[in-house]
XYZ file of C-alpha atoms in Angstrom:
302
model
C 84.558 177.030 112.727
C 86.897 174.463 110.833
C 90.033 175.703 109.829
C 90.766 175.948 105.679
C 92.690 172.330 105.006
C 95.134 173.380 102.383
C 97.443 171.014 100.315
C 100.507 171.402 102.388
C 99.013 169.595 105.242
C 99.924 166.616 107.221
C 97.264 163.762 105.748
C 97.666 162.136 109.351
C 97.012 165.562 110.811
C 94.099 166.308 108.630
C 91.956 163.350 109.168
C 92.635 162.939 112.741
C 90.753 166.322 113.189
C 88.519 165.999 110.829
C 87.330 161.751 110.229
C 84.736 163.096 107.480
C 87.675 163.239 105.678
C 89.316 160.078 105.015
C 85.985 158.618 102.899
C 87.066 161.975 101.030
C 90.241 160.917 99.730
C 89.705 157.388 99.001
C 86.598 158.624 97.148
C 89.557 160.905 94.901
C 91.613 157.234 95.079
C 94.125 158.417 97.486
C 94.791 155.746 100.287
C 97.554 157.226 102.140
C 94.717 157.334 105.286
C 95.150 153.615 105.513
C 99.002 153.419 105.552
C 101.126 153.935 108.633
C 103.710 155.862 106.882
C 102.133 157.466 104.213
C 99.955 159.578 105.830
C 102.690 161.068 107.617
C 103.446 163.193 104.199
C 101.581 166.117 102.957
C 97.759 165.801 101.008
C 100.331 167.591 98.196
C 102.922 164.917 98.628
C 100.674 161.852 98.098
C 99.018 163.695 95.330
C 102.400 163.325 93.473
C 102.815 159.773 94.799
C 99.783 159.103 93.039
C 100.431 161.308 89.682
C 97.306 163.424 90.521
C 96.873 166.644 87.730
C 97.096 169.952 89.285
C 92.968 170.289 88.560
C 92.935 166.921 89.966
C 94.165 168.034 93.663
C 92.485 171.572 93.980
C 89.137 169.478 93.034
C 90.760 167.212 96.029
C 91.420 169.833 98.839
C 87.623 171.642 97.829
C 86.075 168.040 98.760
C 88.306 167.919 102.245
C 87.067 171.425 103.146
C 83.806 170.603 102.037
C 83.716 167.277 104.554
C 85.395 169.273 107.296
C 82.132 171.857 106.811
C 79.587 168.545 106.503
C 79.018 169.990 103.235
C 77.976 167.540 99.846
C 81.220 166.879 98.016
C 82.102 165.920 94.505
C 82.434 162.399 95.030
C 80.815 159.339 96.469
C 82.454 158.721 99.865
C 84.642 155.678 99.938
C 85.233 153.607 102.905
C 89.065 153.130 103.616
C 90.543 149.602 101.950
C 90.764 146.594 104.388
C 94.306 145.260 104.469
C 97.243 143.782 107.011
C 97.676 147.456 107.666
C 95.646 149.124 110.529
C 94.611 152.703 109.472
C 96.189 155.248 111.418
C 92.638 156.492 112.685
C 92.356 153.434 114.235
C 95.876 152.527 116.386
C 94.486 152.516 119.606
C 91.124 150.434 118.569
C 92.386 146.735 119.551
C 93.414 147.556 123.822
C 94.665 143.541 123.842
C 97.544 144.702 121.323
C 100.583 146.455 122.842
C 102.562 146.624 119.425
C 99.852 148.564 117.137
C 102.269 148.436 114.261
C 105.225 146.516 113.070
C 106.583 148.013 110.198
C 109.796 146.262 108.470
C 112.593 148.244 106.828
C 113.737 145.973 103.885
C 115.928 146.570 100.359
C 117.234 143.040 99.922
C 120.362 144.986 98.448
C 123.571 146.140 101.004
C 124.705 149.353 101.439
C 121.789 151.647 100.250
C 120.989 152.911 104.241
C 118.363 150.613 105.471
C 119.586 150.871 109.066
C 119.768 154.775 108.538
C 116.302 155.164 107.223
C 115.342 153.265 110.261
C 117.063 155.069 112.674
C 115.814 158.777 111.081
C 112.187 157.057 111.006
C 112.600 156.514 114.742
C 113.252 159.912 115.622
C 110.743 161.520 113.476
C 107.770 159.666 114.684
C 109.262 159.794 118.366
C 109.312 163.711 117.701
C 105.580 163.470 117.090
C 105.168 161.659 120.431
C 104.980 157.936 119.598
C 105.909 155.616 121.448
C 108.481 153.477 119.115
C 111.157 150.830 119.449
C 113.485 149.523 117.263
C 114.183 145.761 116.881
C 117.535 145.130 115.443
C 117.034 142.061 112.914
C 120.600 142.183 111.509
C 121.813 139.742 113.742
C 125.092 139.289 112.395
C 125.704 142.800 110.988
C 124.058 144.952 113.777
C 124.499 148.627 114.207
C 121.579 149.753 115.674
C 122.837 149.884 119.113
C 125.682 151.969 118.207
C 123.997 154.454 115.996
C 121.914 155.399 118.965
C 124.445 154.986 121.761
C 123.031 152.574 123.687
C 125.591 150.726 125.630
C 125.341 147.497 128.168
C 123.875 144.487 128.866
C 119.687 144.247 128.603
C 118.252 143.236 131.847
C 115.817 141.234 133.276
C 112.394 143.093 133.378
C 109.742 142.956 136.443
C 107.370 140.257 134.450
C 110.570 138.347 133.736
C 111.001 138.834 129.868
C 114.354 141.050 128.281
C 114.491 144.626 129.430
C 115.299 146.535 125.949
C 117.402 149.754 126.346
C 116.777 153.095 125.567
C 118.055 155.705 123.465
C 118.130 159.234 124.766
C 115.231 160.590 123.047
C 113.463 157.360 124.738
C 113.496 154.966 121.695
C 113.591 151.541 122.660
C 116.330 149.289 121.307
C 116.970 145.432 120.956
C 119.922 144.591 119.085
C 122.436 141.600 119.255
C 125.785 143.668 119.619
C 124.035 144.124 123.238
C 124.761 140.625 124.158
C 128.723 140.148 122.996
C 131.887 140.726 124.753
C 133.135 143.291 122.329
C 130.804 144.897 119.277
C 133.554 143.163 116.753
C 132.761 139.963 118.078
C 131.443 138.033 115.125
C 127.979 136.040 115.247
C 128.689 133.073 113.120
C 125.443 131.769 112.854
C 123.032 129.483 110.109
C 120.203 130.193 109.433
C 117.789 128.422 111.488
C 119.653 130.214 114.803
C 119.287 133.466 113.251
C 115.164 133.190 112.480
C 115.246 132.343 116.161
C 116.968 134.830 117.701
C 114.937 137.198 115.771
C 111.594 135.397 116.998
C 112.936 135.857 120.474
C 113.845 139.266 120.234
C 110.138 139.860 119.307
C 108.564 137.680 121.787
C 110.830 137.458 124.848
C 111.811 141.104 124.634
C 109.270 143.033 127.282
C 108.463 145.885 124.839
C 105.610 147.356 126.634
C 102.941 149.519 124.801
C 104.354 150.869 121.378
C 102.303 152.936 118.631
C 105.400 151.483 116.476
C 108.447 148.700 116.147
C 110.109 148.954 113.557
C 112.301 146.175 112.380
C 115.551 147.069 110.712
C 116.504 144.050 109.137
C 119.787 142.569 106.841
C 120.304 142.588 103.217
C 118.815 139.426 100.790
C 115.358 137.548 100.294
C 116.146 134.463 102.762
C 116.074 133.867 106.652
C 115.515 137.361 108.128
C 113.132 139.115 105.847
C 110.902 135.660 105.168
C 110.951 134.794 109.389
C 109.760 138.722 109.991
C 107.334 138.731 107.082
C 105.638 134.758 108.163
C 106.526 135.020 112.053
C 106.093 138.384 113.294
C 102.688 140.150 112.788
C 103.747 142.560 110.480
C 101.486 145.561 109.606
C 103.448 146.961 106.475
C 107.189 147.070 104.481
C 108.937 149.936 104.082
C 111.563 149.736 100.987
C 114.792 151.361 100.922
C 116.629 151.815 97.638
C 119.131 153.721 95.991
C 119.471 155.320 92.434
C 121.945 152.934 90.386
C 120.139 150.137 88.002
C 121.907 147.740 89.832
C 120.565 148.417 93.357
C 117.246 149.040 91.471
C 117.350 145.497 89.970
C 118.235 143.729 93.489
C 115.886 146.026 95.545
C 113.230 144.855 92.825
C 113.990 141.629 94.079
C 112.776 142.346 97.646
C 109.445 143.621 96.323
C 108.790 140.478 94.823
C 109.118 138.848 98.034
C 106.675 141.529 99.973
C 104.073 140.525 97.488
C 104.298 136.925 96.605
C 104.090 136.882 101.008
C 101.132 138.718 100.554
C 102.969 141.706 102.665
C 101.722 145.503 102.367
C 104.634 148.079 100.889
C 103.729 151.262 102.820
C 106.813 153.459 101.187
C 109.495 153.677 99.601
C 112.742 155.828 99.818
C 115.414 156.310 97.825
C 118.094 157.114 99.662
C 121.813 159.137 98.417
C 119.651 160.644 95.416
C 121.502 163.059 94.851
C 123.695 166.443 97.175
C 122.967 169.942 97.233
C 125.968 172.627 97.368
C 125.679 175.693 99.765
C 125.025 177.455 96.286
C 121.875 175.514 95.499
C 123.387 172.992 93.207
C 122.359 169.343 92.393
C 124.762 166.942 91.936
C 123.136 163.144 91.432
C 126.447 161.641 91.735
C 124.854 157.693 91.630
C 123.183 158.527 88.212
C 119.401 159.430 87.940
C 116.324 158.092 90.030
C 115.284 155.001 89.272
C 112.182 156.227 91.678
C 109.026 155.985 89.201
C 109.367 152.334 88.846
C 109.500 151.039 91.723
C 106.579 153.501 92.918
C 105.124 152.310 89.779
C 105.737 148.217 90.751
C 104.299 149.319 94.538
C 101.875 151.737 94.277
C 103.523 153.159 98.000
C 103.947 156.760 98.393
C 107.899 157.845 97.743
């Protein structure tokens, strides 16, 4: 007997037990099935993403239940959009693929946590048994390696390529602080040496199988974002912002990039939003969220 699918479950969790489903919610015009990271939030978290009316997502979970049951629902099934993306559903489809998804962290503004929301994305989805590594593609501002405490020299692996090192929670790491003298050695680079070493650190680096790399890369719109977005087969972007109009108008930037490139935004975050006191206070010390426009520029779940 199928279990009652109620609003505060996983999406990912949801149609993985129950496939009926995910014709379901792109027949309600909810595609957070097809996106790598959105369907790790709840069916009531996307509903919000997508500005759904409280009618709107009972009407919603009533359909999923009804699927799960092989019951008739209220709408005509839809099949799942087609895109650079690769439906969760569907990761382990292609067995000539070791990397099933390459997701890109991006802001094209400094400062806002792009290297933090890469490094928390990491552990979540290692948490839920993934198999994910982390290329570095700050190359002359890293801080991957030292955020996860890897330390040393990569080695040489058994089918000759770069050994990548691994975190304690068994994340695997590439990052160029690994190959100076001293982490405050600087990398002064152009940018033709950079898109290379970034190239290399995708193709030389013996990675293995991974459900997910994720590529943490520098601030701007030039060398690093445009050689992972044309060079690296990248699956989706995820943007990192924060609430002031300035980051807001810089971050907007980026986005402009993803889609003149013809790249897939699969989230977006807005990161130091605001604090909460031990008393249940909420401070937005960086001014209010800028968040509905750029979900509204995107269409990504926040």
């Amino acid at each position: 007997m199928a279990e009652t699918i109620t609003a505060d479950m996983i999406i990912h969790d949801v149609v993985t037990k129950y496939p009926a489903t995910v014709k379901v919610f792109h027949g309600h015009g909810l595609p957070c099935t097809a996106c790598a990271v959105g369907a790790r939030e709840s069916i009531a978290g996307g509903a919000r993403t997508h500005r759904f009316a409280p009618e709107k997502l009972d009407l919603l979970v009533q359909d999923l239940n009804a699927a799960a049951k092989g019951e008739p629902t209220s709408v005509a099934p839809k099949k799942a959009p087609v895109g650079r993306g690769v439906p969760l559903t569907m990761l382990s489809s292609d067995p000539e693929r070791k990397i099933k998804q390459v997701i890109a962290i991006m802001s094209g503004k400094g400062g806002v946590g792009k290297s933090l929301v890469t490094g928390l994305l990491a552990v979540s989805l290692r948490r839920q048994g993934q198999r994910v590594g982390i290329l570095d593609g700050d190359i002359t501002g890293p801080s991957i390696a030292r955020m996860f405490g890897t330390k040393g020299q990569p080695t040489k692996s058994a089918s000759g390529g770069i050994e990548p090192l691994r975190s304690k929670g068994g994340i695997k790491v590439m990052s160029m602080n690994m190959f100076l003298e001293k982490e405050s050695d600087p990398v002064v680079w152009r940018g033709p040496m950079i898109s290379s070493a970034i190239k290399q650190f995708y193709s030389d680096v013996d990675w293995g199988q991974l459900d997910y790399l994720l590529v943490d890369l520098p601030p701007g719109t030039s060398d690093a974002p445009m050689t992972v977005m044309q060079a690296l087969p990248l699956d989706g972007v995820v943007i990192v912002s924060s609430p002031q109009m300035l980051a807001t108008m810089i971050v907007m930037k980026c986005v402009n990039m993803v889609q003149q490139l013809k790249g897939e935004i699969v989230g977006v975050v807005e990161n130091m939003a605001y604090f909460e006191t031990p008393k249940n206070e909420r401070y937005e010390i960086f001014g209010p969220s800028n968040s509905t426009e750029l979900v509204s520029v995107t269409g990504a779940p926040f």
